[in-house]
PDB file of C-alpha atoms and ligand atoms in Angstrom:
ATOM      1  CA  UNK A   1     -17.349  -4.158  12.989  1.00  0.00           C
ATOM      2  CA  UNK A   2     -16.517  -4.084  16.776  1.00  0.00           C
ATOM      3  CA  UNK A   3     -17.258  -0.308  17.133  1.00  0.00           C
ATOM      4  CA  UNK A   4     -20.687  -1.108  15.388  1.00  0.00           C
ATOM      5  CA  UNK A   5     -21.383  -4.293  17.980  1.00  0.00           C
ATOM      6  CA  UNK A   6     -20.317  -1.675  20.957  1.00  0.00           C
ATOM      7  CA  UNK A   7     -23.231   0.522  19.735  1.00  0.00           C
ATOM      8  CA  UNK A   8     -25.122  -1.866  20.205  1.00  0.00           C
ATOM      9  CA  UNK A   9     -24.629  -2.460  23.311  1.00  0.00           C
ATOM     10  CA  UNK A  10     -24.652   0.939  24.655  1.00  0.00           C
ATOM     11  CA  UNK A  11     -28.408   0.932  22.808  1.00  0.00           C
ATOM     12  CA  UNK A  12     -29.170  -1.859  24.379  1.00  0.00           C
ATOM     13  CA  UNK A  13     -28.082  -1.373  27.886  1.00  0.00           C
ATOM     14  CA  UNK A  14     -30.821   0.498  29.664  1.00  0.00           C
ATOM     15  CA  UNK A  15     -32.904  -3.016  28.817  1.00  0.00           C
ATOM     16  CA  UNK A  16     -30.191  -5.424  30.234  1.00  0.00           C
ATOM     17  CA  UNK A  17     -30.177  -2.944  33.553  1.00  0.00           C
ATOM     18  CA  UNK A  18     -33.788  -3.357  33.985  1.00  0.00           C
ATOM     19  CA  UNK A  19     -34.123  -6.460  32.982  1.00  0.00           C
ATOM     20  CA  UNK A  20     -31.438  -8.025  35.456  1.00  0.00           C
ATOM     21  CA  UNK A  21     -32.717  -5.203  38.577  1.00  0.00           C
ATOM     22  CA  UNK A  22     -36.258  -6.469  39.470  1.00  0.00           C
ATOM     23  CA  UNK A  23     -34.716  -8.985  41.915  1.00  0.00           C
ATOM     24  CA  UNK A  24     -32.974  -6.349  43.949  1.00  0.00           C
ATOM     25  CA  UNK A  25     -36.869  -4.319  43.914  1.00  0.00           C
ATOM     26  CA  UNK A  26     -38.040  -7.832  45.102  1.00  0.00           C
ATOM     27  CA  UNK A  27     -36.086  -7.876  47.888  1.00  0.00           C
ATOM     28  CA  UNK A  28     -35.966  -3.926  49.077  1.00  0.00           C
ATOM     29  CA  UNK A  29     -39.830  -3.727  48.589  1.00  0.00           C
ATOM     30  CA  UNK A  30     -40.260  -7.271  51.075  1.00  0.00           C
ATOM     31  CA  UNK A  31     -43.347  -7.631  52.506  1.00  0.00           C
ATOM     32  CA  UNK A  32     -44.752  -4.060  50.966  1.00  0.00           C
ATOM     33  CA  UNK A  33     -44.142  -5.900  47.719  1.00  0.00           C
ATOM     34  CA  UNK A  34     -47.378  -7.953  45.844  1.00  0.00           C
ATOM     35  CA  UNK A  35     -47.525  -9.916  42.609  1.00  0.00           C
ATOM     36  CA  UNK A  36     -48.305  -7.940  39.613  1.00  0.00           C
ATOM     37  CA  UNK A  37     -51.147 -10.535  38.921  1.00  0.00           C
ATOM     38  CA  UNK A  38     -52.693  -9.931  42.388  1.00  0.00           C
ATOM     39  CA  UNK A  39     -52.218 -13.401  42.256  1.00  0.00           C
ATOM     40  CA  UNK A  40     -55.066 -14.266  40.439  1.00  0.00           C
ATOM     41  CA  UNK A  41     -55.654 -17.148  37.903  1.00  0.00           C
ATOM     42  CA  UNK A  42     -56.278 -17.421  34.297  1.00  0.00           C
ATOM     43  CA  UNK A  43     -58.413 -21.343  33.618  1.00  0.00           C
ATOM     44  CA  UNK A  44     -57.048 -22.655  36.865  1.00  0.00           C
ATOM     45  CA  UNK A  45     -53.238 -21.525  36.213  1.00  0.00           C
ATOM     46  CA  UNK A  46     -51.954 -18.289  37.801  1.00  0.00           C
ATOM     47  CA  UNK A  47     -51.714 -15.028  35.311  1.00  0.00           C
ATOM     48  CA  UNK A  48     -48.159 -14.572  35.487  1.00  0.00           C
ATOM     49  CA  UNK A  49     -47.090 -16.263  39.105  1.00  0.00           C
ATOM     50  CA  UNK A  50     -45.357 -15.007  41.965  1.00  0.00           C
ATOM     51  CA  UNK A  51     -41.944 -14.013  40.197  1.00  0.00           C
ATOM     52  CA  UNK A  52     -43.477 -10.811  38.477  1.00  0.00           C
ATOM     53  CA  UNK A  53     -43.875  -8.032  41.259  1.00  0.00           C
ATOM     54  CA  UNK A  54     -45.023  -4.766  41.349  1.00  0.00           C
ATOM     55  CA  UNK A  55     -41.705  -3.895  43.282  1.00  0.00           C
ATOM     56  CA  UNK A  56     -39.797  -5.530  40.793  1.00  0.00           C
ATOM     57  CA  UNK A  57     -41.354  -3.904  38.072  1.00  0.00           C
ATOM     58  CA  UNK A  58     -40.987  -0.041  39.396  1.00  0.00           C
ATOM     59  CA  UNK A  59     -37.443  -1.215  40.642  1.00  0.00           C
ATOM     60  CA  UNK A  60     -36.478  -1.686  37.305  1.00  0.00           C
ATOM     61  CA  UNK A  61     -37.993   0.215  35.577  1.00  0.00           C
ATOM     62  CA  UNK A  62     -36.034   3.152  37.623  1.00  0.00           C
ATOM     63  CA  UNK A  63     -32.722   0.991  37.203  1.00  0.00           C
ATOM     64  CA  UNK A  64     -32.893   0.763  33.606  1.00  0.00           C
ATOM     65  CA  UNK A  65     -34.043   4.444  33.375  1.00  0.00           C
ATOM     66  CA  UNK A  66     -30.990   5.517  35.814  1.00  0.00           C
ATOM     67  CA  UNK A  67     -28.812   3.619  33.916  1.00  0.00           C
ATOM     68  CA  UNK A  68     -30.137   5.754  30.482  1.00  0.00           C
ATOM     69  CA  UNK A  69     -29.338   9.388  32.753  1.00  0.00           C
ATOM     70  CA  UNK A  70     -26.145   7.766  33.767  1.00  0.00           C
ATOM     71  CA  UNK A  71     -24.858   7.075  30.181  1.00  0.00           C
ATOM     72  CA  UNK A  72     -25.924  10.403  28.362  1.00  0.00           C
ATOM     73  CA  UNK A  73     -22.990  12.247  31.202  1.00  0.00           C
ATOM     74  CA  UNK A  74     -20.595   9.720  29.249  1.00  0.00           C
ATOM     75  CA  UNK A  75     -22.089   9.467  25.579  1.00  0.00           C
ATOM     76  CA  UNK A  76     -19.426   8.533  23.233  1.00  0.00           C
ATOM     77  CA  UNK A  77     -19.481  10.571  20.006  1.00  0.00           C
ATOM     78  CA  UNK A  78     -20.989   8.630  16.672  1.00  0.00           C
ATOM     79  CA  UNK A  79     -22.537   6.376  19.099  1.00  0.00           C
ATOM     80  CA  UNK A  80     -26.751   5.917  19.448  1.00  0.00           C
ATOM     81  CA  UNK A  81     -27.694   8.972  21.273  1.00  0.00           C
ATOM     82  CA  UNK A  82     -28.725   8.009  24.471  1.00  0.00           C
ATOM     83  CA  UNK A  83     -31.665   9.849  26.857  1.00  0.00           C
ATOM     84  CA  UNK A  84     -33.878   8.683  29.356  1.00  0.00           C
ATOM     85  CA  UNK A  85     -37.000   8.602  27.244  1.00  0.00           C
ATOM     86  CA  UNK A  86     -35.339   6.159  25.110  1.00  0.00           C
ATOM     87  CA  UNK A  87     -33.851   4.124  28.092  1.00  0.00           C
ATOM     88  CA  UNK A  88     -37.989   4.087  29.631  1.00  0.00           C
ATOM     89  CA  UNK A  89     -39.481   3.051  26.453  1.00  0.00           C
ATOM     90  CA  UNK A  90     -36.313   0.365  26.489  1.00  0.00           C
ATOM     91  CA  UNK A  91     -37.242  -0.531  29.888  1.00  0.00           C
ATOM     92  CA  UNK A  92     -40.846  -0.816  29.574  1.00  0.00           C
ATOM     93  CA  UNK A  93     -40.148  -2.917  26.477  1.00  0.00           C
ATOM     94  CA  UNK A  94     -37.664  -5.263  28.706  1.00  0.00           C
ATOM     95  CA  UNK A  95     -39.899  -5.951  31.485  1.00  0.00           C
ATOM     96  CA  UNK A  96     -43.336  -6.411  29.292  1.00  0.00           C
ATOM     97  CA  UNK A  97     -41.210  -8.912  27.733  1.00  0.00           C
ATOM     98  CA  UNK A  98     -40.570 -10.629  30.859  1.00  0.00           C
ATOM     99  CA  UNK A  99     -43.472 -10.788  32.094  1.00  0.00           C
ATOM    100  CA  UNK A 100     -44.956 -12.050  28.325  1.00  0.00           C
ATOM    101  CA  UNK A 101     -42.975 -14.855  28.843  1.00  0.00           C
ATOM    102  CA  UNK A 102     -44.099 -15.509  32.152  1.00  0.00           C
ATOM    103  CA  UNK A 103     -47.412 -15.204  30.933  1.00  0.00           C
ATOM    104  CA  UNK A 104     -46.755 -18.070  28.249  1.00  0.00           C
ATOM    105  CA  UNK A 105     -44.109 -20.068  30.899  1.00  0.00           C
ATOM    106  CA  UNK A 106     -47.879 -20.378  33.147  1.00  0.00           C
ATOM    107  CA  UNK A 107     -50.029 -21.422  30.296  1.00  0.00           C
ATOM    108  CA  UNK A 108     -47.234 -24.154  29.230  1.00  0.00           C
ATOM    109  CA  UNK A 109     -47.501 -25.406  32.782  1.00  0.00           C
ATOM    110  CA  UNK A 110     -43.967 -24.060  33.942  1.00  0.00           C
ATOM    111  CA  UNK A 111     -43.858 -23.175  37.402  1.00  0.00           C
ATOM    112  CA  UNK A 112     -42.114 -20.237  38.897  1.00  0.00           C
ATOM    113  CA  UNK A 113     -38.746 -20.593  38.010  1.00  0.00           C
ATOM    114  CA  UNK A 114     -38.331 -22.671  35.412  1.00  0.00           C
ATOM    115  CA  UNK A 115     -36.690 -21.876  32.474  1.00  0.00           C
ATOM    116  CA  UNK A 116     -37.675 -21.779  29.227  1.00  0.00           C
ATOM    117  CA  UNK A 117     -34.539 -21.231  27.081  1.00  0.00           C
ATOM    118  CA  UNK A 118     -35.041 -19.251  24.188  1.00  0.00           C
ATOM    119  CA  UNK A 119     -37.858 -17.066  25.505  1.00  0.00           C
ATOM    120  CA  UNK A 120     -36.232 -16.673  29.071  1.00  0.00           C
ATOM    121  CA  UNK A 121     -32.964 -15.317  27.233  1.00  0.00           C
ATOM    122  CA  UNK A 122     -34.699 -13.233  24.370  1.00  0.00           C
ATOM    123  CA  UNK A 123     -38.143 -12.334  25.196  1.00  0.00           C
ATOM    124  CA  UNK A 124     -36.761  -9.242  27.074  1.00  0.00           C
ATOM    125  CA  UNK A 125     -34.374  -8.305  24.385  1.00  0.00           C
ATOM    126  CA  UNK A 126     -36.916  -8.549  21.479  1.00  0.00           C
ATOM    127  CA  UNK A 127     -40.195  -6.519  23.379  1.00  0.00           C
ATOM    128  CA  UNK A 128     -37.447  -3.663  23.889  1.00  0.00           C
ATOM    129  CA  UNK A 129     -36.088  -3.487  20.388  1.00  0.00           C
ATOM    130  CA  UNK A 130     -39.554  -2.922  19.014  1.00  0.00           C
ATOM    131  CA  UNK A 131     -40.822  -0.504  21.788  1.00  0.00           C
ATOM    132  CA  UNK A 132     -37.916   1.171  20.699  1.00  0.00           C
ATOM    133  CA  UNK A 133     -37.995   0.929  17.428  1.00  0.00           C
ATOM    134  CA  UNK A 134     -39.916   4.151  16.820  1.00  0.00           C
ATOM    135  CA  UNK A 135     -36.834   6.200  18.062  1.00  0.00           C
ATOM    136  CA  UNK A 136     -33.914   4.336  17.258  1.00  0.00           C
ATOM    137  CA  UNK A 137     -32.803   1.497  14.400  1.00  0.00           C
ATOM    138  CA  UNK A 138     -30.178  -0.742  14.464  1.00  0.00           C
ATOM    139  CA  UNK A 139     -29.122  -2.385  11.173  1.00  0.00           C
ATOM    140  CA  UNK A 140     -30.120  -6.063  10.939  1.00  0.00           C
ATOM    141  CA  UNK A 141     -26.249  -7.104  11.658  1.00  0.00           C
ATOM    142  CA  UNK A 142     -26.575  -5.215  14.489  1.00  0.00           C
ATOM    143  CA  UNK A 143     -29.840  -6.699  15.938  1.00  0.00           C
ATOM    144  CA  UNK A 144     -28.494 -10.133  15.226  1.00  0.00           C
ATOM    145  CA  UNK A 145     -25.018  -9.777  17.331  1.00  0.00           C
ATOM    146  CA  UNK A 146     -27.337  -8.796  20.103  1.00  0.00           C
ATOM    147  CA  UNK A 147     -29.118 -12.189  19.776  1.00  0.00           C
ATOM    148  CA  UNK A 148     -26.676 -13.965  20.015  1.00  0.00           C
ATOM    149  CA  UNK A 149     -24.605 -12.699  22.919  1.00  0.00           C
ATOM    150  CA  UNK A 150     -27.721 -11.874  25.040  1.00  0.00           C
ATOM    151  CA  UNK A 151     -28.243 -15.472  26.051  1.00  0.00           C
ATOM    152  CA  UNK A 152     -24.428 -15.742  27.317  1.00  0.00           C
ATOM    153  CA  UNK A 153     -24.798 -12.605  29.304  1.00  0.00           C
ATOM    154  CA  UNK A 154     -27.707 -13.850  30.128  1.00  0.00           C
ATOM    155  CA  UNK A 155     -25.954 -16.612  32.025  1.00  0.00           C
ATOM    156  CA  UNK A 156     -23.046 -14.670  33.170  1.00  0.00           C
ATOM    157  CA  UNK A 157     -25.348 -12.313  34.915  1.00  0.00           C
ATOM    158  CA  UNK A 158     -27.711 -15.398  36.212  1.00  0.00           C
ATOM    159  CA  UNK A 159     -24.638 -16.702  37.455  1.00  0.00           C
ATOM    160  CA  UNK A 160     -23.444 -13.602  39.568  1.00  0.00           C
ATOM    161  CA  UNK A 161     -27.426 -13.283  40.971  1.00  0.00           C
ATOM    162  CA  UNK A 162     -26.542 -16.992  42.203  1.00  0.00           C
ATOM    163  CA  UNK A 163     -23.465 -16.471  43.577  1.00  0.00           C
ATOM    164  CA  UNK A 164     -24.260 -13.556  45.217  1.00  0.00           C
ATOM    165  CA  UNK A 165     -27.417 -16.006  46.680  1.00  0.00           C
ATOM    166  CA  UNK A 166     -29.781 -13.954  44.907  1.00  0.00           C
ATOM    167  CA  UNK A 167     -31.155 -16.300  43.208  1.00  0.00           C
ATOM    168  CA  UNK A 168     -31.807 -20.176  43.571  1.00  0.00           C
ATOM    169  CA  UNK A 169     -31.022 -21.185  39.931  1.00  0.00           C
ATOM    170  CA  UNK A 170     -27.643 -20.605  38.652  1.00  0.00           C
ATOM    171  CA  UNK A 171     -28.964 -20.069  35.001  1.00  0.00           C
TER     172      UNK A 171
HETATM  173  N1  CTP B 201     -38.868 -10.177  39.779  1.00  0.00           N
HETATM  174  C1  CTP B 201     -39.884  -9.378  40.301  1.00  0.00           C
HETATM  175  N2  CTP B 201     -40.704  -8.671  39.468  1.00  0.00           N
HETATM  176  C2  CTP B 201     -40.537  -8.706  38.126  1.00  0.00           C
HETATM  177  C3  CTP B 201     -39.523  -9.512  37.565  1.00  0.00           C
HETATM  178  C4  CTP B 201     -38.709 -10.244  38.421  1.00  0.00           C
HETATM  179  O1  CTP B 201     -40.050  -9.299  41.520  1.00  0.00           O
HETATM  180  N3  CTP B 201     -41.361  -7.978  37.345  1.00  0.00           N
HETATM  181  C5  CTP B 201     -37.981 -10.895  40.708  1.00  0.00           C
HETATM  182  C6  CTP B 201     -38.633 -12.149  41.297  1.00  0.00           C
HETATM  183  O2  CTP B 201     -38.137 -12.334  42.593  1.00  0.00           O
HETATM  184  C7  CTP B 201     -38.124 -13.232  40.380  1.00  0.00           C
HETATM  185  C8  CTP B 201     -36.705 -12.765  40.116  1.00  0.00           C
HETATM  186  O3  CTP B 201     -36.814 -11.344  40.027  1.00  0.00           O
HETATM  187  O4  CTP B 201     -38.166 -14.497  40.988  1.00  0.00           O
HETATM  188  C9  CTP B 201     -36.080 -13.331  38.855  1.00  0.00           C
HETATM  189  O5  CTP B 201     -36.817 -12.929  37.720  1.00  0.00           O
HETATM  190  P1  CTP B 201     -37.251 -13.973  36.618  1.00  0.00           P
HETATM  191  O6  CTP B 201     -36.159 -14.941  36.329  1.00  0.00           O
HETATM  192  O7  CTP B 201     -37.791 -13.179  35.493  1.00  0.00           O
HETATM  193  O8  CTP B 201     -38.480 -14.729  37.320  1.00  0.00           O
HETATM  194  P2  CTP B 201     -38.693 -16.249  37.723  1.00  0.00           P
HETATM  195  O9  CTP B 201     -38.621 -16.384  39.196  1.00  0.00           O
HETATM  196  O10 CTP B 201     -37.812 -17.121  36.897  1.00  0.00           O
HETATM  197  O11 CTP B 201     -40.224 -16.492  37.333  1.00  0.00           O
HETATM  198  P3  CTP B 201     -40.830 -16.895  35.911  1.00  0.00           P
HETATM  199  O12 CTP B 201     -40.848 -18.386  35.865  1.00  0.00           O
HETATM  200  O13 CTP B 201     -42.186 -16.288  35.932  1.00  0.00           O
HETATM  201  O14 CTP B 201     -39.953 -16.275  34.857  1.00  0.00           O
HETATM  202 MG1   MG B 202     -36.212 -16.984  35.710  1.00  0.00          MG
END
């Protein structure tokens, strides 16, 4: 049972890289950086805000893509075989999910910031399971262990972003 949830993880982890790098492309791209929505507006509310840049995109999209090369030097036999088309598609998945929730965070009003938990936590996790979907499958038990500890991580890594003053909110 353990060895399955550690495959999970090691599936998974390309999308919690890329997902959690963005704010380190926020700050190394500075004042090169601009907001994916070019800061326009959608019926008077912005498209997806100020908290989803281009820099932060590309950042972690390379993070989460590293973080694939990285792991296929140390794949662990029987475990999901790793490679960094998988760990794109996982990162691309992560990071459209983001920004989808940013996209419904705006419409509900939220500012920049703000959490919404549930979506905030999962929205990331879910878009990369199904972009990856085509390549790899995770049994249902699998896919639900994941669900559940992704929102603690979630906070643990939220926490260290906050503590290390990288971010404002602690969760
Ligand atoms: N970030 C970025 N580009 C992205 C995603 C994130 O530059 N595509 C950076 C921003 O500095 C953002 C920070 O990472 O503020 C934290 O990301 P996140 O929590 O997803 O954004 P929020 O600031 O909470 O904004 P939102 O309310 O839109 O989720
Ligand atoms: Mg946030």
């Amino acid at each position: 049972m353990i060895l399955e949830f550690a495959k999970a993880v090691w599936f998974i982890l390309p999308a919690f890289i890329a997902n959690a790098a963005p704010i380190i492309g926020y700050k190394i791209f500075g004042k090169f950086n601009a907001p994916m929505d070019f800061g326009k507006k959608l019926g008077g509310k912005p498209i997806l805000g100020p908290g989803k840049t281009w820099g932060g995109l590309l950042f972690g999209l390379f993070a989460g893509t590293l973080a694939g090369l990285v792991q296929t030097f140390f794949q662990p036999q029987g475990f999901p075989l790793m490679n960094t088309h998988l760990a794109l598609l996982l990162s691309v998945g992560a990071l459209t999910g983001d920004a989808f929730g940013s996209f419904i965070k705006r419409r509900l009003d939220f500012a920049r910031g703000k959490s919404l938990p549930g979506l905030d936590q999962l929205g990331f996790l879910i878009f990369a399971l199904v972009f990856a979907y085509p390549l790899a499958k995770l049994s249902l038990l699998q896919i639900a262990f994941l669900l559940m500890v992704t929102p603690v991580l979630h906070v643990g890594t939220n926490l260290i972003a906050f503590l290390l003053k990288l971010k404002k909110e602690w969760y």
